[in-house]
mmCIF file of C-alpha atoms in Angstrom:
data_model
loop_
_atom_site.group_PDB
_atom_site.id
_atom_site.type_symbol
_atom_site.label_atom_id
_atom_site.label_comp_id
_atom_site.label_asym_id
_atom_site.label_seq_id
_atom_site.Cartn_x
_atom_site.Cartn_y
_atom_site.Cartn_z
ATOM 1 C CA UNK A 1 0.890 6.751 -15.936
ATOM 2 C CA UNK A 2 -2.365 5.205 -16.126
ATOM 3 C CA UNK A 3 -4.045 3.493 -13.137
ATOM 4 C CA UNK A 4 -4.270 -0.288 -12.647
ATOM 5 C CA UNK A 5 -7.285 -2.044 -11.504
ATOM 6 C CA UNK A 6 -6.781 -5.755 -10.078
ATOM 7 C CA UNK A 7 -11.120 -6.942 -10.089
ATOM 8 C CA UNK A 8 -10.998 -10.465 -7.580
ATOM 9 C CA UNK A 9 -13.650 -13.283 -10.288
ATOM 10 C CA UNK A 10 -14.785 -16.383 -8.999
ATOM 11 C CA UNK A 11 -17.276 -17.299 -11.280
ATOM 12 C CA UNK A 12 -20.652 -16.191 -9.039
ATOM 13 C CA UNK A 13 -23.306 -13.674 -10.230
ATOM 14 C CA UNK A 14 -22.019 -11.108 -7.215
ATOM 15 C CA UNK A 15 -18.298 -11.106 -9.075
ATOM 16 C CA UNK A 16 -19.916 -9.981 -12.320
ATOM 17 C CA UNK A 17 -21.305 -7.716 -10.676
ATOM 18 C CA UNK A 18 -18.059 -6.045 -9.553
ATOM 19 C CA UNK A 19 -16.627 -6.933 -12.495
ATOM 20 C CA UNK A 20 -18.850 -4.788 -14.840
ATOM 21 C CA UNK A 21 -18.366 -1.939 -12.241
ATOM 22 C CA UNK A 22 -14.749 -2.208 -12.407
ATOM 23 C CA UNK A 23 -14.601 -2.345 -16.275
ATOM 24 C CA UNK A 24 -17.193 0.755 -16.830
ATOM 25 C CA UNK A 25 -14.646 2.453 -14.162
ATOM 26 C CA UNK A 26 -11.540 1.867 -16.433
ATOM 27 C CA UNK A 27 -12.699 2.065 -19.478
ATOM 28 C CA UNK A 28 -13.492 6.019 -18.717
ATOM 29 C CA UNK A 29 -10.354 6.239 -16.965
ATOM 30 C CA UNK A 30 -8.377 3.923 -19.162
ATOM 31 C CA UNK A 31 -6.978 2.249 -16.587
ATOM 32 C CA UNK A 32 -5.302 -1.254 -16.915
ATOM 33 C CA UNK A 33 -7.525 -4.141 -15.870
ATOM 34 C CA UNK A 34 -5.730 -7.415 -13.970
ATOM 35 C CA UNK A 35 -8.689 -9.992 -12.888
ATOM 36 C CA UNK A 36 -7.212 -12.043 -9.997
ATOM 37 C CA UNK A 37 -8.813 -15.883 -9.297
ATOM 38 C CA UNK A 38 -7.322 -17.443 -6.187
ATOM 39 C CA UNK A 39 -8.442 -20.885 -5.755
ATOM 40 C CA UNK A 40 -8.282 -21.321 -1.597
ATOM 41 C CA UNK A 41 -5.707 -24.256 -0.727
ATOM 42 C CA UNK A 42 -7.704 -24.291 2.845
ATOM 43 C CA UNK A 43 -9.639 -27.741 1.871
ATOM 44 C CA UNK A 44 -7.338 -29.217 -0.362
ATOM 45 C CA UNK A 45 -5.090 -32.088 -0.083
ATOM 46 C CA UNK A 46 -0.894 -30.907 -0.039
ATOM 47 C CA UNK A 47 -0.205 -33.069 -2.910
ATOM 48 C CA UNK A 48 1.094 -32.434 -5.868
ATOM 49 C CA UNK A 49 -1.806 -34.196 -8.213
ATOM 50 C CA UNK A 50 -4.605 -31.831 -6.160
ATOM 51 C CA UNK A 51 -2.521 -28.490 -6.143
ATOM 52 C CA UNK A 52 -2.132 -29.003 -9.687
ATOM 53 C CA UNK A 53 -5.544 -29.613 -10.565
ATOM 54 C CA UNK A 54 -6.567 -27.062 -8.426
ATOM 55 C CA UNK A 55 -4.215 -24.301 -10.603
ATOM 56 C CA UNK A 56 -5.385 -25.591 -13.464
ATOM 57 C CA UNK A 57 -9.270 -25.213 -12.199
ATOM 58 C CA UNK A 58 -8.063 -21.520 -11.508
ATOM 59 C CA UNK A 59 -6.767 -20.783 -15.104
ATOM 60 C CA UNK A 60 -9.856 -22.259 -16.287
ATOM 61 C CA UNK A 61 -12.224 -20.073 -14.174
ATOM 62 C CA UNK A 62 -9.990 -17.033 -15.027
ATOM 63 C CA UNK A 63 -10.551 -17.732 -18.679
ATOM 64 C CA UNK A 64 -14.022 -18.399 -18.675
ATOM 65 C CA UNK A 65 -14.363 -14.845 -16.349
ATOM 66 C CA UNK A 66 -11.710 -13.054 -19.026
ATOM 67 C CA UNK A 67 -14.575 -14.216 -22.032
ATOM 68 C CA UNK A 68 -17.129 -12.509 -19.546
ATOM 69 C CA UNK A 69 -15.388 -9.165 -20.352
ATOM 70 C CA UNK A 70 -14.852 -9.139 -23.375
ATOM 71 C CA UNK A 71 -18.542 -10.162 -23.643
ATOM 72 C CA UNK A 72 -19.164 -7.265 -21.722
ATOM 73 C CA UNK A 73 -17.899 -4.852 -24.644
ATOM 74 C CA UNK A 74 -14.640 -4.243 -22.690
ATOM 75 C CA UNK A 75 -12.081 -3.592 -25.554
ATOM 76 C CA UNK A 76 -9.532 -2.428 -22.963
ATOM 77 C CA UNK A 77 -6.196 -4.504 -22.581
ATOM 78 C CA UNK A 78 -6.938 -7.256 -19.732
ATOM 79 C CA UNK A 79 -4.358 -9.259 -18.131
ATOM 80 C CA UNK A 80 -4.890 -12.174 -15.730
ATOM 81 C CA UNK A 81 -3.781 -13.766 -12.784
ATOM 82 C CA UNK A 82 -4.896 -17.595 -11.031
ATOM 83 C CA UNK A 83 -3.113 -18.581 -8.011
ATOM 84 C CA UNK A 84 -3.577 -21.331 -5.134
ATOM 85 C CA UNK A 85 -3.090 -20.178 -1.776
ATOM 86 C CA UNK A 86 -4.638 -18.522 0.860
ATOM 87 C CA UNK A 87 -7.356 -15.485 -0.353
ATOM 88 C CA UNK A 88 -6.439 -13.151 2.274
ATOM 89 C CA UNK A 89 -2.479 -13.558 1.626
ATOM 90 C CA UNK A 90 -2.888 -13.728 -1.737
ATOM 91 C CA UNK A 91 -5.028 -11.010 -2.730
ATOM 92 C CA UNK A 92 -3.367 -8.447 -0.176
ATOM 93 C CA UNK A 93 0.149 -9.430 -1.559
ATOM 94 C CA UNK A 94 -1.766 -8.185 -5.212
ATOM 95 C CA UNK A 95 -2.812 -5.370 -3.553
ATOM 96 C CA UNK A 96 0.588 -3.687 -3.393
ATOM 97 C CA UNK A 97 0.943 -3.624 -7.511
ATOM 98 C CA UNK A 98 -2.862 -1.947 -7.725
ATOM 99 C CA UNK A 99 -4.311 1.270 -7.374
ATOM 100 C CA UNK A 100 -7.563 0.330 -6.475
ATOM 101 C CA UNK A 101 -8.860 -3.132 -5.888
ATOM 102 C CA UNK A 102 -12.382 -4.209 -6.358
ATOM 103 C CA UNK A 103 -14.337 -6.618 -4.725
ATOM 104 C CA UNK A 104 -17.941 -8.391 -5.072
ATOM 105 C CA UNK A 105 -19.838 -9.161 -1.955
ATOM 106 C CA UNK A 106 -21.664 -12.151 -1.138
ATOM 107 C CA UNK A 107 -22.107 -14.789 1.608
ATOM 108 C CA UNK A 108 -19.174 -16.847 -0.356
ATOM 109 C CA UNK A 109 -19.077 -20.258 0.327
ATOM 110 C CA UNK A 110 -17.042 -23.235 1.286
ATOM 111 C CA UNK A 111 -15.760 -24.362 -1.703
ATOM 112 C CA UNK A 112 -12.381 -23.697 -3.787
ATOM 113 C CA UNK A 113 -12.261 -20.427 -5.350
ATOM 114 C CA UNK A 114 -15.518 -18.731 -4.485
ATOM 115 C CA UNK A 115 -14.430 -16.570 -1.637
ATOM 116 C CA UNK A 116 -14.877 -12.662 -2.444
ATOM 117 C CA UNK A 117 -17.690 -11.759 0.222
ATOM 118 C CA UNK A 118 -17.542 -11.707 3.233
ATOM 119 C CA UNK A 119 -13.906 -12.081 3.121
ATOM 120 C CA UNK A 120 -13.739 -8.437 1.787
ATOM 121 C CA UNK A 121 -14.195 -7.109 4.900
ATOM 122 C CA UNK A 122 -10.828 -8.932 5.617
ATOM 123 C CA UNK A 123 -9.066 -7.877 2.681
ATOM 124 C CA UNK A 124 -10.173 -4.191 3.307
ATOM 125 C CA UNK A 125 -8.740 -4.245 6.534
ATOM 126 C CA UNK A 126 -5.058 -5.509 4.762
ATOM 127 C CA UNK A 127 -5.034 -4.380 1.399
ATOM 128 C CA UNK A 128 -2.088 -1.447 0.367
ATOM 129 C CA UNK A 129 -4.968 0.456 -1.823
ATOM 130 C CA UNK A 130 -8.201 1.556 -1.879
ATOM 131 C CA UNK A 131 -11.022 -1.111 -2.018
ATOM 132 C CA UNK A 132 -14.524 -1.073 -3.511
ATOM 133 C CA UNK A 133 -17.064 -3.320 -2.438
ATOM 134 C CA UNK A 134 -19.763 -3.424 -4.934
ATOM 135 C CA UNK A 135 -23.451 -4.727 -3.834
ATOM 136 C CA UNK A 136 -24.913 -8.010 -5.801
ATOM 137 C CA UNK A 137 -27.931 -5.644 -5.944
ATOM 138 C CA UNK A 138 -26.745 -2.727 -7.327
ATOM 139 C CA UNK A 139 -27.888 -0.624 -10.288
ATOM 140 C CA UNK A 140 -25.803 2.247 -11.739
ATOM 141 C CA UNK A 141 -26.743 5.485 -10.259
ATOM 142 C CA UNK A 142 -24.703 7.666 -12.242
ATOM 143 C CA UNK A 143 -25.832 11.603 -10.993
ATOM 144 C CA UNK A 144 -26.061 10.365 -7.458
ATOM 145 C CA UNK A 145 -23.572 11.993 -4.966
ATOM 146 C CA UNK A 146 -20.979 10.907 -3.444
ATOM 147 C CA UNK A 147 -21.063 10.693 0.308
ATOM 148 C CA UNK A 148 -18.119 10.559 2.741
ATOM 149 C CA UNK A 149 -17.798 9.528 6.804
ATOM 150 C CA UNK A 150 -16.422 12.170 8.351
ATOM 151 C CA UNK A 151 -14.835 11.852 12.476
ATOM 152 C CA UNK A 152 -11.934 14.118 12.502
ATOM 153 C CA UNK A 153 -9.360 11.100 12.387
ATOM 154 C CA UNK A 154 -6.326 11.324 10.067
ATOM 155 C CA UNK A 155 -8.094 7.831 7.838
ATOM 156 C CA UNK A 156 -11.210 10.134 7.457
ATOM 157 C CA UNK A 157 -9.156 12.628 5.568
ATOM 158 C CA UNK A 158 -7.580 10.655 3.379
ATOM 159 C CA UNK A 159 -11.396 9.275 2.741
ATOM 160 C CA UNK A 160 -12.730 12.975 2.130
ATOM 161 C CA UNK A 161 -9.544 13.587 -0.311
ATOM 162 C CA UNK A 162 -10.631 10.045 -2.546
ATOM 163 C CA UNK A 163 -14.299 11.400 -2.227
ATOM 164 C CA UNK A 164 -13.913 15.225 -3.610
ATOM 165 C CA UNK A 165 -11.833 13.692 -6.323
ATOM 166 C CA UNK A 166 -14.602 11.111 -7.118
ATOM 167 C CA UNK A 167 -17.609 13.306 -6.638
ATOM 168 C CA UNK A 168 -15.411 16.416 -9.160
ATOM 169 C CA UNK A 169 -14.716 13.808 -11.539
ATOM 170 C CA UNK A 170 -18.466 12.640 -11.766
ATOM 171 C CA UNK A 171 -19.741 16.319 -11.345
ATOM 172 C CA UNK A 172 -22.376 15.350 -8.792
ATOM 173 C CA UNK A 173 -22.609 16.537 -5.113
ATOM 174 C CA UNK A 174 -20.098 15.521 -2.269
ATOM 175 C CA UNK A 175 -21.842 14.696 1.036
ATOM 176 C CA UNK A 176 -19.946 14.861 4.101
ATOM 177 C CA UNK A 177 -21.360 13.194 7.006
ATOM 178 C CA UNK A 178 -21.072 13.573 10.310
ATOM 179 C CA UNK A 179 -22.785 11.077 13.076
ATOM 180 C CA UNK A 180 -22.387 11.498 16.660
ATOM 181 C CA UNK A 181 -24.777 9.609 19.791
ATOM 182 C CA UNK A 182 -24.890 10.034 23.327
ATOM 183 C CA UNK A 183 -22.970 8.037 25.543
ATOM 184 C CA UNK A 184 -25.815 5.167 26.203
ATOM 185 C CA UNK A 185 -23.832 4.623 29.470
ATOM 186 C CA UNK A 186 -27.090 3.978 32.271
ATOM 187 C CA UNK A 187 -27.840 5.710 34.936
ATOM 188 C CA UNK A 188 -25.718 8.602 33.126
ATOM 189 C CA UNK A 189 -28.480 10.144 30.876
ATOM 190 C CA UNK A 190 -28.969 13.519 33.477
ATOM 191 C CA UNK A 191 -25.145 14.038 32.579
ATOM 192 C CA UNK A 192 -26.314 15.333 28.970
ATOM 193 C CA UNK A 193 -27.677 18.228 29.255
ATOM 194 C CA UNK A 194 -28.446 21.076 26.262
ATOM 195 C CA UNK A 195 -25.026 22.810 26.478
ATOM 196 C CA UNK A 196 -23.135 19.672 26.160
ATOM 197 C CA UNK A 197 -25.527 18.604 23.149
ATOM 198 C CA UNK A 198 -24.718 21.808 21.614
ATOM 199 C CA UNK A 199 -21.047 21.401 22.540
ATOM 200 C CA UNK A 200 -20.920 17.991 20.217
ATOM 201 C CA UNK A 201 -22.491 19.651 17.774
ATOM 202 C CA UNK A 202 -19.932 22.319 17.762
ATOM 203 C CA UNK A 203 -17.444 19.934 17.542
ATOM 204 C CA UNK A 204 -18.853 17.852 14.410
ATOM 205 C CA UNK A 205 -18.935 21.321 12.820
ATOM 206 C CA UNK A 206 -15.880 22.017 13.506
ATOM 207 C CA UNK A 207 -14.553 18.164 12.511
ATOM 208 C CA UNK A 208 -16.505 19.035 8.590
ATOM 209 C CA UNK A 209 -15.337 22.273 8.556
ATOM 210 C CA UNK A 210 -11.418 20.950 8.914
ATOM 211 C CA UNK A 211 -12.295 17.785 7.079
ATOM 212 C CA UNK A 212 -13.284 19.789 3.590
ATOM 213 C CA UNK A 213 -10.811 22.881 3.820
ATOM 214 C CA UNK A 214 -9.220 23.517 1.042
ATOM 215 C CA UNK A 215 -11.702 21.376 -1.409
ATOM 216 C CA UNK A 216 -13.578 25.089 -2.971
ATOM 217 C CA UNK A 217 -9.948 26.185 -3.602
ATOM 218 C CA UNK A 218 -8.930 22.797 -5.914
ATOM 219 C CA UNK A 219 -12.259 22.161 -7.016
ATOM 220 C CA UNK A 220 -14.101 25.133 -7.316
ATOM 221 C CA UNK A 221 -16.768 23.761 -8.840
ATOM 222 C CA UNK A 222 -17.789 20.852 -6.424
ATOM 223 C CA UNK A 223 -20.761 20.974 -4.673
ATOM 224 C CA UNK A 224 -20.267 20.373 -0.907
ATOM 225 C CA UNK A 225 -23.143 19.654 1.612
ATOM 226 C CA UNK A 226 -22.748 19.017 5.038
ATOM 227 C CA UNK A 227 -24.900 16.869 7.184
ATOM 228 C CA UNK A 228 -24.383 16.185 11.289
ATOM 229 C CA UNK A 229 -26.681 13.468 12.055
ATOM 230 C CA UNK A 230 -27.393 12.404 16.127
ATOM 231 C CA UNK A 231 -27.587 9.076 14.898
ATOM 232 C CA UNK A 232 -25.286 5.811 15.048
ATOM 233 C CA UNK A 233 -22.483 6.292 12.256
ATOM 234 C CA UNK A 234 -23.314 3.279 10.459
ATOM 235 C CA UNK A 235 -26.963 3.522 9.743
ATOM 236 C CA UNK A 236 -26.297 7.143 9.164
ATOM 237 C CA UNK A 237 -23.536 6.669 6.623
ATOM 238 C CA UNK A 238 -26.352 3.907 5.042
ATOM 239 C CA UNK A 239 -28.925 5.878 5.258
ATOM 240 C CA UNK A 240 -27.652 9.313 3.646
ATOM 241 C CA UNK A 241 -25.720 7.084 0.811
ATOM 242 C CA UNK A 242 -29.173 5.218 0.138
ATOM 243 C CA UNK A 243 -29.141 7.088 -3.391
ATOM 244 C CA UNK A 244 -25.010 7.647 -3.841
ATOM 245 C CA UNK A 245 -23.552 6.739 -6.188
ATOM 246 C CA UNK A 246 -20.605 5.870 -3.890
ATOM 247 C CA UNK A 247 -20.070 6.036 -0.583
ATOM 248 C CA UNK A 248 -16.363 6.408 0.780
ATOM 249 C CA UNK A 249 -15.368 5.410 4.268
ATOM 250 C CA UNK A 250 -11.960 5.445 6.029
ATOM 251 C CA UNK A 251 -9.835 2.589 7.338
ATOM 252 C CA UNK A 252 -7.744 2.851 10.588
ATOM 253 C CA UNK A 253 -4.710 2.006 8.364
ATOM 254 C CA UNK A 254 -2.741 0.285 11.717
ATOM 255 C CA UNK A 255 0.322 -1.953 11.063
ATOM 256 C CA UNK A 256 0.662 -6.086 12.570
ATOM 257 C CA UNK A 257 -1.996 -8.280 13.198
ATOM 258 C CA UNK A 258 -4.398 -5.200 14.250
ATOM 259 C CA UNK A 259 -4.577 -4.515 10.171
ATOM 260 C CA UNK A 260 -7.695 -7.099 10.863
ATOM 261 C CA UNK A 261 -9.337 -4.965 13.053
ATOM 262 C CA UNK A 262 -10.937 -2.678 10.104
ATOM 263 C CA UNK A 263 -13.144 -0.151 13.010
ATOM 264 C CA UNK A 264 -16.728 -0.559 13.543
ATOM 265 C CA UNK A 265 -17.609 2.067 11.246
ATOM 266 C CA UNK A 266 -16.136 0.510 8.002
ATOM 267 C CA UNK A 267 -16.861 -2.944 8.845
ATOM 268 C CA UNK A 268 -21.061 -2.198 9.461
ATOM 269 C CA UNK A 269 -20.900 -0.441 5.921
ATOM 270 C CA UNK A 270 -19.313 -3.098 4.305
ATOM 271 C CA UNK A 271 -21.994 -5.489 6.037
ATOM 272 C CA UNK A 272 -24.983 -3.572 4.774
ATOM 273 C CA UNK A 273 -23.484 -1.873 1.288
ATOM 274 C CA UNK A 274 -25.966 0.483 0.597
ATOM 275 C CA UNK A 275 -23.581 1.435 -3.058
ATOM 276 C CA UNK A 276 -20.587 0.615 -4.363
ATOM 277 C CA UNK A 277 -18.188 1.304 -1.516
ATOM 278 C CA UNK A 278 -14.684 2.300 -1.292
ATOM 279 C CA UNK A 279 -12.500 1.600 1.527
ATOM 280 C CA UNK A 280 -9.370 3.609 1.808
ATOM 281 C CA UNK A 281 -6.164 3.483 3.201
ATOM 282 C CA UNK A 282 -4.652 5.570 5.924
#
């Protein structure tokens, strides 16, 4: 069964941007494409007359972006979706008929429909698949690695599992990183001495070493370097994906109203986006 792609359009320059990333993606995996417009309901008037000029705004956009494709040279099978409501609800209740989700990012703005951007920090945080979050900025980088946050947690797994697949597929290098600092507690710094440096270090070797067991047996071909950086997690994971040609980070994958707390880690990448970015679920 093939895969299915839902790519969120709202017309700007950053959605094309995802939305030529997501069609070069499934057209090599011939994966079904839905495009998804939600027009937000947030500054609209409840009646009837605006709600229904509102959905018919959204079909319209969702046309115009479903001509973009084509335009594109997409000659895959596209379906289409334009809803009112509320983003977040609306593309996370979406999210549970995808297998991957992708995103532009961008500053958004205030008015109806334009809202992938920041909000996809949001959506990563609640979405029931994988997420990419591809830059406004970004050009293809095709033999660049893959690189992959690595902290021992069960979401980080799941991360390094997307990441070999990705980085076999692609036939380019998986890079596992591992970023550790001090505690920058004061008054505290004659507490770290070289033994307990040496200790972490141990420990973030031991984290990579559990992380990427397994991967030479089902993919004997992948490349897989390991890198343990004394540096904060998030510039490290930006800095070592700089030239990726994905970077893969993990999600804390809790349940309730903490699904909007997406960890420091993933929510600083998503903020700076050195490369398409994938989000994945716990």
């Amino acid at each position: 069964m093939s895969e299915r792609y839902i790519i969120g359009v709202d017309g700007s320059e950053h959605s094309k941007k995802a939305l030529a990333w997501g069609l070069a993606r499934a057209s090599e995996r011939h994966a079904s494409v839905e495009l998804l417009h939600v027009a937000d309901d947030s500054f609209l008037s409840e009646s009837v007359a605006f709600l229904s000029e509102a959905q018919k705004a959204s079909e319209q956009m969702l046309a115009a972006e479903s001509e973009y494709a084509k335009g594109l040279g997409y000659d895959g099978p596209i379906s289409g979706t334009a809803v009112v409501g509320h983003p977040i609800a609306e593309v996370e209740e979406a999210s549970k008929r995808a297998d991957l989700l992708v995103l532009g990012a961008h500053s958004g703005s205030r008015f109806a429909g334009s809202f992938f951007g920041t909000r996809a920090v949001k959506i990563a945080a609640v979405a029931h698949c994988p997420v990419a979050v591809i830059p406004a900025e970004y050009e293809p980088r095709e033999n660049g690695p893959v690189v992959v946050g690595v902290d021992g947690s069960e979401g980080s797994k799941k991360a390094i599992a997307y990441a070999a697949a990705e980085a076999s597929r692609r036939g380019v290098p998986l890079v596992a990183v591992y970023a550790w600092m001090p505690p920058l507690t004061p008054g505290l710094e004659y507490l770290w001495s070289e033994e307990l440096v040496e200790s972490q270090r141990s420990a973030a070797e031991e984290a990579i070493a559990i992380g990427v067991a397994g991967l030479a047996e089902r993919y004997p071909d992948l490349e897989v370097r390991r890198e343990i950086v004394q540096a904060a997690p998030v510039s490290a994971l930006v800095q070592a994906a700089e030239d990726a040609a994905l970077l893969v980070v993990g999600s804390r994958g809790r349940g309730g109203l903490t699904r909007l707390l997406l960890g420091s880690v993933s929510h600083g990448v998503l903020q700076a986006l050195p490369c398409p970015t994938v989000v994945t679920r716990q």
